[in-house]
């Protein structure tokens, strides 16, 4: 399955565009007054926030949200591990002949290195999901902290798995303007998703799987989680794999991630 791997080439291109937009707003305000100037300013600020909060927004840098294929293939991506669920999820994937990419948190992988190595040994992909998973504040991290979150995780995961991750997923999907410079340095491409069931917070297996199934299509990138407080992620992934088999979808990895 081909997936365009596109690390950012111009991670600071947003800055002159932002400055230009605010100069235009200032000119509009001066020429037509606050009645036009204020809505113009709010519109530019809303666009900037959309670029941060919308997981598939490419305002600040490239992002992959769907794979360019017409084959009945999907890319399963599992966030937030390693966890107590990892071993059971690996067994389920093996039982269904499915592959997945695990977007691991660096500190959690360092605490459970045997699980991270087992993911790689069984032929699955490992992606970078930050070093500490600062869920509440990732959207607001400055350039120094953002660099540490991404580069520390990259070093940790490379040392444990023996292979550098190629893909990055932002925490909670939020991507502020400071994400892409570290991605360029590390050769990482950002991945979003096109199918999700909110399985990190929703404990109803049927609702989660039904929501994902509604968005399935050739090339779908499916967002899944492990280790959620409701304790039902393993059951959800097992049920989803059954549905994929019934619908004749194959869960596979992008070409460059296949062992």
PDB file of C-alpha atoms in Angstrom:
ATOM      1  CA  UNK A   1       0.000   0.000   0.000  1.00  0.00           C
ATOM      2  CA  UNK A   2       1.582   3.246  -1.147  1.00  0.00           C
ATOM      3  CA  UNK A   3       1.581   6.157   1.300  1.00  0.00           C
ATOM      4  CA  UNK A   4       3.221   9.449   0.342  1.00  0.00           C
ATOM      5  CA  UNK A   5       5.834  10.084   3.028  1.00  0.00           C
ATOM      6  CA  UNK A   6       6.143  13.873   3.136  1.00  0.00           C
ATOM      7  CA  UNK A   7       8.215  15.405   5.928  1.00  0.00           C
ATOM      8  CA  UNK A   8       7.785  19.199   5.989  1.00  0.00           C
ATOM      9  CA  UNK A   9      10.027  21.029   3.547  1.00  0.00           C
ATOM     10  CA  UNK A  10       9.276  24.603   4.634  1.00  0.00           C
ATOM     11  CA  UNK A  11       8.233  24.394   8.298  1.00  0.00           C
ATOM     12  CA  UNK A  12       8.321  28.163   8.823  1.00  0.00           C
ATOM     13  CA  UNK A  13       6.329  29.143   5.731  1.00  0.00           C
ATOM     14  CA  UNK A  14       3.336  29.985   7.932  1.00  0.00           C
ATOM     15  CA  UNK A  15       5.104  32.912   9.619  1.00  0.00           C
ATOM     16  CA  UNK A  16       5.297  35.385   6.694  1.00  0.00           C
ATOM     17  CA  UNK A  17       1.747  34.421   5.713  1.00  0.00           C
ATOM     18  CA  UNK A  18       0.556  35.163   9.240  1.00  0.00           C
ATOM     19  CA  UNK A  19       2.318  38.523   9.279  1.00  0.00           C
ATOM     20  CA  UNK A  20       0.914  39.410   5.855  1.00  0.00           C
ATOM     21  CA  UNK A  21      -2.616  38.515   6.952  1.00  0.00           C
ATOM     22  CA  UNK A  22      -2.374  40.802   9.974  1.00  0.00           C
ATOM     23  CA  UNK A  23      -0.995  43.646   7.866  1.00  0.00           C
ATOM     24  CA  UNK A  24      -3.992  43.231   5.569  1.00  0.00           C
ATOM     25  CA  UNK A  25      -6.316  43.281   8.580  1.00  0.00           C
ATOM     26  CA  UNK A  26      -4.660  46.466   9.822  1.00  0.00           C
ATOM     27  CA  UNK A  27      -5.119  48.049   6.386  1.00  0.00           C
ATOM     28  CA  UNK A  28      -8.774  47.026   6.242  1.00  0.00           C
ATOM     29  CA  UNK A  29      -9.364  48.414   9.748  1.00  0.00           C
ATOM     30  CA  UNK A  30      -7.693  51.714   8.842  1.00  0.00           C
ATOM     31  CA  UNK A  31      -9.610  52.038   5.550  1.00  0.00           C
ATOM     32  CA  UNK A  32     -13.101  50.854   6.581  1.00  0.00           C
ATOM     33  CA  UNK A  33     -13.091  51.015  10.378  1.00  0.00           C
ATOM     34  CA  UNK A  34     -13.842  48.496  13.055  1.00  0.00           C
ATOM     35  CA  UNK A  35     -17.123  47.353  11.466  1.00  0.00           C
ATOM     36  CA  UNK A  36     -15.138  45.586   8.737  1.00  0.00           C
ATOM     37  CA  UNK A  37     -11.770  45.363  10.458  1.00  0.00           C
ATOM     38  CA  UNK A  38     -12.944  43.415  13.499  1.00  0.00           C
ATOM     39  CA  UNK A  39     -14.685  40.640  11.514  1.00  0.00           C
ATOM     40  CA  UNK A  40     -11.604  40.423   9.287  1.00  0.00           C
ATOM     41  CA  UNK A  41      -9.351  39.995  12.313  1.00  0.00           C
ATOM     42  CA  UNK A  42     -11.642  37.366  13.845  1.00  0.00           C
ATOM     43  CA  UNK A  43     -11.754  35.458  10.555  1.00  0.00           C
ATOM     44  CA  UNK A  44      -7.958  35.269  10.342  1.00  0.00           C
ATOM     45  CA  UNK A  45      -7.727  34.179  13.979  1.00  0.00           C
ATOM     46  CA  UNK A  46     -10.388  31.520  13.423  1.00  0.00           C
ATOM     47  CA  UNK A  47      -8.392  30.187  10.469  1.00  0.00           C
ATOM     48  CA  UNK A  48      -5.243  30.030  12.599  1.00  0.00           C
ATOM     49  CA  UNK A  49      -7.090  28.098  15.325  1.00  0.00           C
ATOM     50  CA  UNK A  50      -8.582  25.730  12.753  1.00  0.00           C
ATOM     51  CA  UNK A  51      -5.030  24.917  11.649  1.00  0.00           C
ATOM     52  CA  UNK A  52      -4.197  23.914  15.239  1.00  0.00           C
ATOM     53  CA  UNK A  53      -7.335  22.045  16.272  1.00  0.00           C
ATOM     54  CA  UNK A  54      -8.451  20.240  13.105  1.00  0.00           C
ATOM     55  CA  UNK A  55      -6.453  16.971  12.866  1.00  0.00           C
ATOM     56  CA  UNK A  56      -6.458  16.948   9.066  1.00  0.00           C
ATOM     57  CA  UNK A  57      -5.596  20.628   8.602  1.00  0.00           C
ATOM     58  CA  UNK A  58      -2.516  21.264   6.488  1.00  0.00           C
ATOM     59  CA  UNK A  59      -2.275  24.993   7.226  1.00  0.00           C
ATOM     60  CA  UNK A  60       1.091  24.736   8.995  1.00  0.00           C
ATOM     61  CA  UNK A  61       2.511  21.713   7.177  1.00  0.00           C
ATOM     62  CA  UNK A  62       1.642  18.560   5.218  1.00  0.00           C
ATOM     63  CA  UNK A  63      -0.484  15.813   6.733  1.00  0.00           C
ATOM     64  CA  UNK A  64      -1.628  12.423   5.476  1.00  0.00           C
ATOM     65  CA  UNK A  65      -5.292  11.706   6.235  1.00  0.00           C
ATOM     66  CA  UNK A  66      -6.111   9.041   3.645  1.00  0.00           C
ATOM     67  CA  UNK A  67      -4.094   6.674   1.473  1.00  0.00           C
ATOM     68  CA  UNK A  68      -4.260   7.002  -2.321  1.00  0.00           C
ATOM     69  CA  UNK A  69      -5.524   3.536  -3.245  1.00  0.00           C
ATOM     70  CA  UNK A  70      -8.640   1.950  -4.689  1.00  0.00           C
ATOM     71  CA  UNK A  71      -7.831  -1.455  -3.201  1.00  0.00           C
ATOM     72  CA  UNK A  72      -9.811  -2.681  -0.195  1.00  0.00           C
ATOM     73  CA  UNK A  73      -6.964  -1.899   2.166  1.00  0.00           C
ATOM     74  CA  UNK A  74      -6.926   0.148   5.355  1.00  0.00           C
ATOM     75  CA  UNK A  75      -4.178   1.348   7.670  1.00  0.00           C
ATOM     76  CA  UNK A  76      -4.855   0.592  11.334  1.00  0.00           C
ATOM     77  CA  UNK A  77      -3.102   3.059  13.658  1.00  0.00           C
ATOM     78  CA  UNK A  78      -3.114   2.454  17.413  1.00  0.00           C
ATOM     79  CA  UNK A  79      -2.195   5.345  19.729  1.00  0.00           C
ATOM     80  CA  UNK A  80      -0.985   5.794  23.309  1.00  0.00           C
ATOM     81  CA  UNK A  81       0.926   2.584  24.051  1.00  0.00           C
ATOM     82  CA  UNK A  82       2.609   0.495  25.078  1.00  0.00           C
ATOM     83  CA  UNK A  83       0.070  -0.554  27.688  1.00  0.00           C
ATOM     84  CA  UNK A  84      -1.429  -3.545  29.443  1.00  0.00           C
ATOM     85  CA  UNK A  85      -3.456  -4.072  26.255  1.00  0.00           C
ATOM     86  CA  UNK A  86      -0.515  -4.370  23.854  1.00  0.00           C
ATOM     87  CA  UNK A  87       0.171  -8.107  24.088  1.00  0.00           C
ATOM     88  CA  UNK A  88      -3.497  -9.021  23.612  1.00  0.00           C
ATOM     89  CA  UNK A  89      -3.807  -6.647  20.651  1.00  0.00           C
ATOM     90  CA  UNK A  90      -0.752  -8.219  19.018  1.00  0.00           C
ATOM     91  CA  UNK A  91      -2.311 -11.669  19.382  1.00  0.00           C
ATOM     92  CA  UNK A  92      -5.553 -10.438  17.808  1.00  0.00           C
ATOM     93  CA  UNK A  93      -3.707  -8.908  14.866  1.00  0.00           C
ATOM     94  CA  UNK A  94      -1.806 -12.154  14.328  1.00  0.00           C
ATOM     95  CA  UNK A  95      -5.019 -14.184  14.470  1.00  0.00           C
ATOM     96  CA  UNK A  96      -6.537 -12.051  11.693  1.00  0.00           C
ATOM     97  CA  UNK A  97      -3.390 -11.717   9.585  1.00  0.00           C
ATOM     98  CA  UNK A  98      -3.555  -7.952  10.078  1.00  0.00           C
ATOM     99  CA  UNK A  99      -0.809  -5.363  10.430  1.00  0.00           C
ATOM    100  CA  UNK A 100      -0.941  -2.039  12.281  1.00  0.00           C
ATOM    101  CA  UNK A 101       1.227   0.906  13.191  1.00  0.00           C
ATOM    102  CA  UNK A 102       1.501   1.586  16.921  1.00  0.00           C
ATOM    103  CA  UNK A 103       2.040   5.282  17.678  1.00  0.00           C
ATOM    104  CA  UNK A 104       3.964   4.944  20.923  1.00  0.00           C
ATOM    105  CA  UNK A 105       4.689   7.419  23.696  1.00  0.00           C
ATOM    106  CA  UNK A 106       8.445   7.512  24.296  1.00  0.00           C
ATOM    107  CA  UNK A 107       8.388   7.364  28.100  1.00  0.00           C
ATOM    108  CA  UNK A 108       5.835   4.542  28.072  1.00  0.00           C
ATOM    109  CA  UNK A 109       7.985   2.581  25.629  1.00  0.00           C
ATOM    110  CA  UNK A 110      11.016   3.151  27.844  1.00  0.00           C
ATOM    111  CA  UNK A 111       9.034   1.735  30.792  1.00  0.00           C
ATOM    112  CA  UNK A 112       7.922  -1.336  28.769  1.00  0.00           C
ATOM    113  CA  UNK A 113      10.691  -1.860  26.191  1.00  0.00           C
ATOM    114  CA  UNK A 114       9.893  -5.549  25.771  1.00  0.00           C
ATOM    115  CA  UNK A 115       6.442  -4.662  24.415  1.00  0.00           C
ATOM    116  CA  UNK A 116       7.822  -2.106  21.960  1.00  0.00           C
ATOM    117  CA  UNK A 117      10.347  -4.640  20.722  1.00  0.00           C
ATOM    118  CA  UNK A 118       7.625  -7.282  20.383  1.00  0.00           C
ATOM    119  CA  UNK A 119       5.583  -4.911  18.201  1.00  0.00           C
ATOM    120  CA  UNK A 120       8.549  -4.594  15.842  1.00  0.00           C
ATOM    121  CA  UNK A 121       9.394  -8.317  16.011  1.00  0.00           C
ATOM    122  CA  UNK A 122       5.907  -9.248  14.846  1.00  0.00           C
ATOM    123  CA  UNK A 123       6.229  -7.019  11.800  1.00  0.00           C
ATOM    124  CA  UNK A 124       4.148  -4.023  12.826  1.00  0.00           C
ATOM    125  CA  UNK A 125       5.066  -0.372  12.442  1.00  0.00           C
ATOM    126  CA  UNK A 126       6.129   1.970  15.232  1.00  0.00           C
ATOM    127  CA  UNK A 127       5.294   5.676  15.045  1.00  0.00           C
ATOM    128  CA  UNK A 128       6.237   8.673  17.189  1.00  0.00           C
ATOM    129  CA  UNK A 129       3.463  10.008  19.462  1.00  0.00           C
ATOM    130  CA  UNK A 130       5.592  12.367  21.617  1.00  0.00           C
ATOM    131  CA  UNK A 131       7.782  11.626  24.627  1.00  0.00           C
ATOM    132  CA  UNK A 132       5.334  12.320  27.468  1.00  0.00           C
ATOM    133  CA  UNK A 133       1.882  12.711  25.823  1.00  0.00           C
ATOM    134  CA  UNK A 134       1.019  16.151  27.278  1.00  0.00           C
ATOM    135  CA  UNK A 135      -2.640  15.793  26.358  1.00  0.00           C
ATOM    136  CA  UNK A 136      -3.940  19.001  27.917  1.00  0.00           C
ATOM    137  CA  UNK A 137      -1.178  21.284  26.654  1.00  0.00           C
ATOM    138  CA  UNK A 138       0.285  19.837  23.461  1.00  0.00           C
ATOM    139  CA  UNK A 139      -1.581  22.431  21.384  1.00  0.00           C
ATOM    140  CA  UNK A 140       0.099  25.249  23.331  1.00  0.00           C
ATOM    141  CA  UNK A 141       3.705  23.989  23.550  1.00  0.00           C
ATOM    142  CA  UNK A 142       6.418  26.420  22.508  1.00  0.00           C
ATOM    143  CA  UNK A 143       9.212  25.551  20.073  1.00  0.00           C
ATOM    144  CA  UNK A 144      11.700  24.333  22.710  1.00  0.00           C
ATOM    145  CA  UNK A 145       9.328  21.963  24.498  1.00  0.00           C
ATOM    146  CA  UNK A 146       7.868  20.763  21.194  1.00  0.00           C
ATOM    147  CA  UNK A 147      11.344  19.918  19.920  1.00  0.00           C
ATOM    148  CA  UNK A 148      12.083  17.904  23.063  1.00  0.00           C
ATOM    149  CA  UNK A 149       8.775  16.022  22.896  1.00  0.00           C
ATOM    150  CA  UNK A 150       9.389  14.900  19.324  1.00  0.00           C
ATOM    151  CA  UNK A 151      13.151  14.357  19.360  1.00  0.00           C
ATOM    152  CA  UNK A 152      13.243  12.624  22.753  1.00  0.00           C
ATOM    153  CA  UNK A 153      10.571  10.169  21.607  1.00  0.00           C
ATOM    154  CA  UNK A 154      12.426   9.600  18.347  1.00  0.00           C
ATOM    155  CA  UNK A 155      15.636   8.737  20.214  1.00  0.00           C
ATOM    156  CA  UNK A 156      13.826   6.499  22.707  1.00  0.00           C
ATOM    157  CA  UNK A 157      11.879   4.553  20.104  1.00  0.00           C
ATOM    158  CA  UNK A 158      14.845   4.178  17.766  1.00  0.00           C
ATOM    159  CA  UNK A 159      17.034   2.829  20.565  1.00  0.00           C
ATOM    160  CA  UNK A 160      14.383   0.354  21.736  1.00  0.00           C
ATOM    161  CA  UNK A 161      13.087  -0.902  18.378  1.00  0.00           C
ATOM    162  CA  UNK A 162      16.318  -0.628  16.410  1.00  0.00           C
ATOM    163  CA  UNK A 163      14.640   1.376  13.649  1.00  0.00           C
ATOM    164  CA  UNK A 164      13.734   5.062  13.464  1.00  0.00           C
ATOM    165  CA  UNK A 165      10.017   5.837  13.179  1.00  0.00           C
ATOM    166  CA  UNK A 166       8.952   7.427   9.907  1.00  0.00           C
ATOM    167  CA  UNK A 167       5.527   8.724  11.003  1.00  0.00           C
ATOM    168  CA  UNK A 168       4.340  11.149  13.678  1.00  0.00           C
ATOM    169  CA  UNK A 169       0.891  11.678  15.153  1.00  0.00           C
ATOM    170  CA  UNK A 170       0.156  14.828  17.125  1.00  0.00           C
ATOM    171  CA  UNK A 171      -1.251  14.375  20.604  1.00  0.00           C
ATOM    172  CA  UNK A 172      -5.069  14.584  20.380  1.00  0.00           C
ATOM    173  CA  UNK A 173      -4.494  15.512  16.728  1.00  0.00           C
ATOM    174  CA  UNK A 174      -3.672  19.126  17.674  1.00  0.00           C
ATOM    175  CA  UNK A 175      -0.841  20.602  15.613  1.00  0.00           C
ATOM    176  CA  UNK A 176       0.414  24.060  16.424  1.00  0.00           C
ATOM    177  CA  UNK A 177       2.889  25.994  14.221  1.00  0.00           C
ATOM    178  CA  UNK A 178       5.915  24.624  16.106  1.00  0.00           C
ATOM    179  CA  UNK A 179       5.372  20.950  15.256  1.00  0.00           C
ATOM    180  CA  UNK A 180       6.793  20.883  11.761  1.00  0.00           C
ATOM    181  CA  UNK A 181      10.357  22.113  12.294  1.00  0.00           C
ATOM    182  CA  UNK A 182      11.178  19.127  14.577  1.00  0.00           C
ATOM    183  CA  UNK A 183       9.456  16.804  12.099  1.00  0.00           C
ATOM    184  CA  UNK A 184      11.705  18.077   9.323  1.00  0.00           C
ATOM    185  CA  UNK A 185      14.815  17.554  11.465  1.00  0.00           C
ATOM    186  CA  UNK A 186      13.781  13.984  12.279  1.00  0.00           C
ATOM    187  CA  UNK A 187      12.517  13.081   8.794  1.00  0.00           C
ATOM    188  CA  UNK A 188       9.019  12.426  10.147  1.00  0.00           C
ATOM    189  CA  UNK A 189       5.747  12.775   8.227  1.00  0.00           C
ATOM    190  CA  UNK A 190       2.551  13.685  10.068  1.00  0.00           C
ATOM    191  CA  UNK A 191      -0.426  11.307   9.990  1.00  0.00           C
ATOM    192  CA  UNK A 192      -4.047  12.113  10.807  1.00  0.00           C
ATOM    193  CA  UNK A 193      -6.992   9.763  10.132  1.00  0.00           C
ATOM    194  CA  UNK A 194     -10.185   9.353   8.139  1.00  0.00           C
ATOM    195  CA  UNK A 195     -12.100   6.858  10.334  1.00  0.00           C
ATOM    196  CA  UNK A 196     -12.541   6.927  14.098  1.00  0.00           C
ATOM    197  CA  UNK A 197     -14.964   5.780  16.792  1.00  0.00           C
ATOM    198  CA  UNK A 198     -13.753   7.888  19.748  1.00  0.00           C
ATOM    199  CA  UNK A 199     -12.597   4.672  21.399  1.00  0.00           C
ATOM    200  CA  UNK A 200     -10.375   6.555  23.853  1.00  0.00           C
ATOM    201  CA  UNK A 201     -13.474   7.868  25.653  1.00  0.00           C
ATOM    202  CA  UNK A 202     -16.420   5.835  24.364  1.00  0.00           C
ATOM    203  CA  UNK A 203     -16.840   2.502  26.157  1.00  0.00           C
ATOM    204  CA  UNK A 204     -19.658   1.083  24.021  1.00  0.00           C
ATOM    205  CA  UNK A 205     -18.080  -1.459  21.668  1.00  0.00           C
ATOM    206  CA  UNK A 206     -20.974  -1.502  19.205  1.00  0.00           C
ATOM    207  CA  UNK A 207     -21.063   2.288  18.887  1.00  0.00           C
ATOM    208  CA  UNK A 208     -17.298   2.520  18.363  1.00  0.00           C
ATOM    209  CA  UNK A 209     -17.149  -0.167  15.687  1.00  0.00           C
ATOM    210  CA  UNK A 210     -20.266   1.133  13.911  1.00  0.00           C
ATOM    211  CA  UNK A 211     -18.819   4.647  13.772  1.00  0.00           C
ATOM    212  CA  UNK A 212     -15.568   3.378  12.274  1.00  0.00           C
ATOM    213  CA  UNK A 213     -17.402   1.163   9.796  1.00  0.00           C
ATOM    214  CA  UNK A 214     -19.408   4.117   8.482  1.00  0.00           C
ATOM    215  CA  UNK A 215     -16.181   5.825   7.444  1.00  0.00           C
ATOM    216  CA  UNK A 216     -14.431   2.792   5.969  1.00  0.00           C
ATOM    217  CA  UNK A 217     -13.315   3.131   2.365  1.00  0.00           C
ATOM    218  CA  UNK A 218     -10.287   2.022   0.358  1.00  0.00           C
ATOM    219  CA  UNK A 219      -7.243   3.761   1.836  1.00  0.00           C
ATOM    220  CA  UNK A 220      -8.905   4.715   5.118  1.00  0.00           C
ATOM    221  CA  UNK A 221      -6.590   5.506   8.018  1.00  0.00           C
ATOM    222  CA  UNK A 222      -8.297   4.159  11.131  1.00  0.00           C
ATOM    223  CA  UNK A 223      -7.633   5.785  14.509  1.00  0.00           C
ATOM    224  CA  UNK A 224      -7.615   3.369  17.456  1.00  0.00           C
ATOM    225  CA  UNK A 225      -6.284   3.490  21.008  1.00  0.00           C
ATOM    226  CA  UNK A 226      -4.989   1.168  23.686  1.00  0.00           C
ATOM    227  CA  UNK A 227      -5.026   1.453  27.445  1.00  0.00           C
ATOM    228  CA  UNK A 228      -8.128   3.659  27.736  1.00  0.00           C
ATOM    229  CA  UNK A 229      -9.661   3.917  31.236  1.00  0.00           C
ATOM    230  CA  UNK A 230     -12.842   2.095  30.176  1.00  0.00           C
ATOM    231  CA  UNK A 231     -10.741  -1.056  29.612  1.00  0.00           C
ATOM    232  CA  UNK A 232     -12.476  -2.211  26.403  1.00  0.00           C
ATOM    233  CA  UNK A 233      -9.957  -1.329  23.686  1.00  0.00           C
ATOM    234  CA  UNK A 234      -8.928  -4.950  23.140  1.00  0.00           C
ATOM    235  CA  UNK A 235     -12.560  -5.979  22.650  1.00  0.00           C
ATOM    236  CA  UNK A 236     -13.126  -3.061  20.270  1.00  0.00           C
ATOM    237  CA  UNK A 237     -10.129  -3.937  18.124  1.00  0.00           C
ATOM    238  CA  UNK A 238     -11.142  -7.591  18.072  1.00  0.00           C
ATOM    239  CA  UNK A 239     -14.651  -6.707  16.900  1.00  0.00           C
ATOM    240  CA  UNK A 240     -13.308  -4.309  14.271  1.00  0.00           C
ATOM    241  CA  UNK A 241     -10.986  -6.975  12.885  1.00  0.00           C
ATOM    242  CA  UNK A 242     -13.964  -9.316  12.557  1.00  0.00           C
ATOM    243  CA  UNK A 243     -15.874  -6.660  10.621  1.00  0.00           C
ATOM    244  CA  UNK A 244     -12.903  -5.972   8.352  1.00  0.00           C
ATOM    245  CA  UNK A 245     -12.721  -9.679   7.526  1.00  0.00           C
ATOM    246  CA  UNK A 246     -16.467  -9.791   6.832  1.00  0.00           C
ATOM    247  CA  UNK A 247     -16.248  -6.719   4.574  1.00  0.00           C
ATOM    248  CA  UNK A 248     -13.190  -8.096   2.757  1.00  0.00           C
ATOM    249  CA  UNK A 249     -10.854  -5.316   3.893  1.00  0.00           C
ATOM    250  CA  UNK A 250      -7.169  -6.039   4.461  1.00  0.00           C
ATOM    251  CA  UNK A 251      -5.280  -4.234   7.231  1.00  0.00           C
ATOM    252  CA  UNK A 252      -1.774  -3.599   5.957  1.00  0.00           C
ATOM    253  CA  UNK A 253       1.133  -1.196   6.316  1.00  0.00           C
ATOM    254  CA  UNK A 254       2.507   1.496   4.002  1.00  0.00           C
ATOM    255  CA  UNK A 255       5.195   0.148   1.688  1.00  0.00           C
ATOM    256  CA  UNK A 256       8.180   1.630   3.540  1.00  0.00           C
ATOM    257  CA  UNK A 257       7.066   0.143   6.879  1.00  0.00           C
ATOM    258  CA  UNK A 258       6.797  -3.467   5.807  1.00  0.00           C
ATOM    259  CA  UNK A 259       9.428  -5.690   7.302  1.00  0.00           C
TER     260      UNK A 259
END
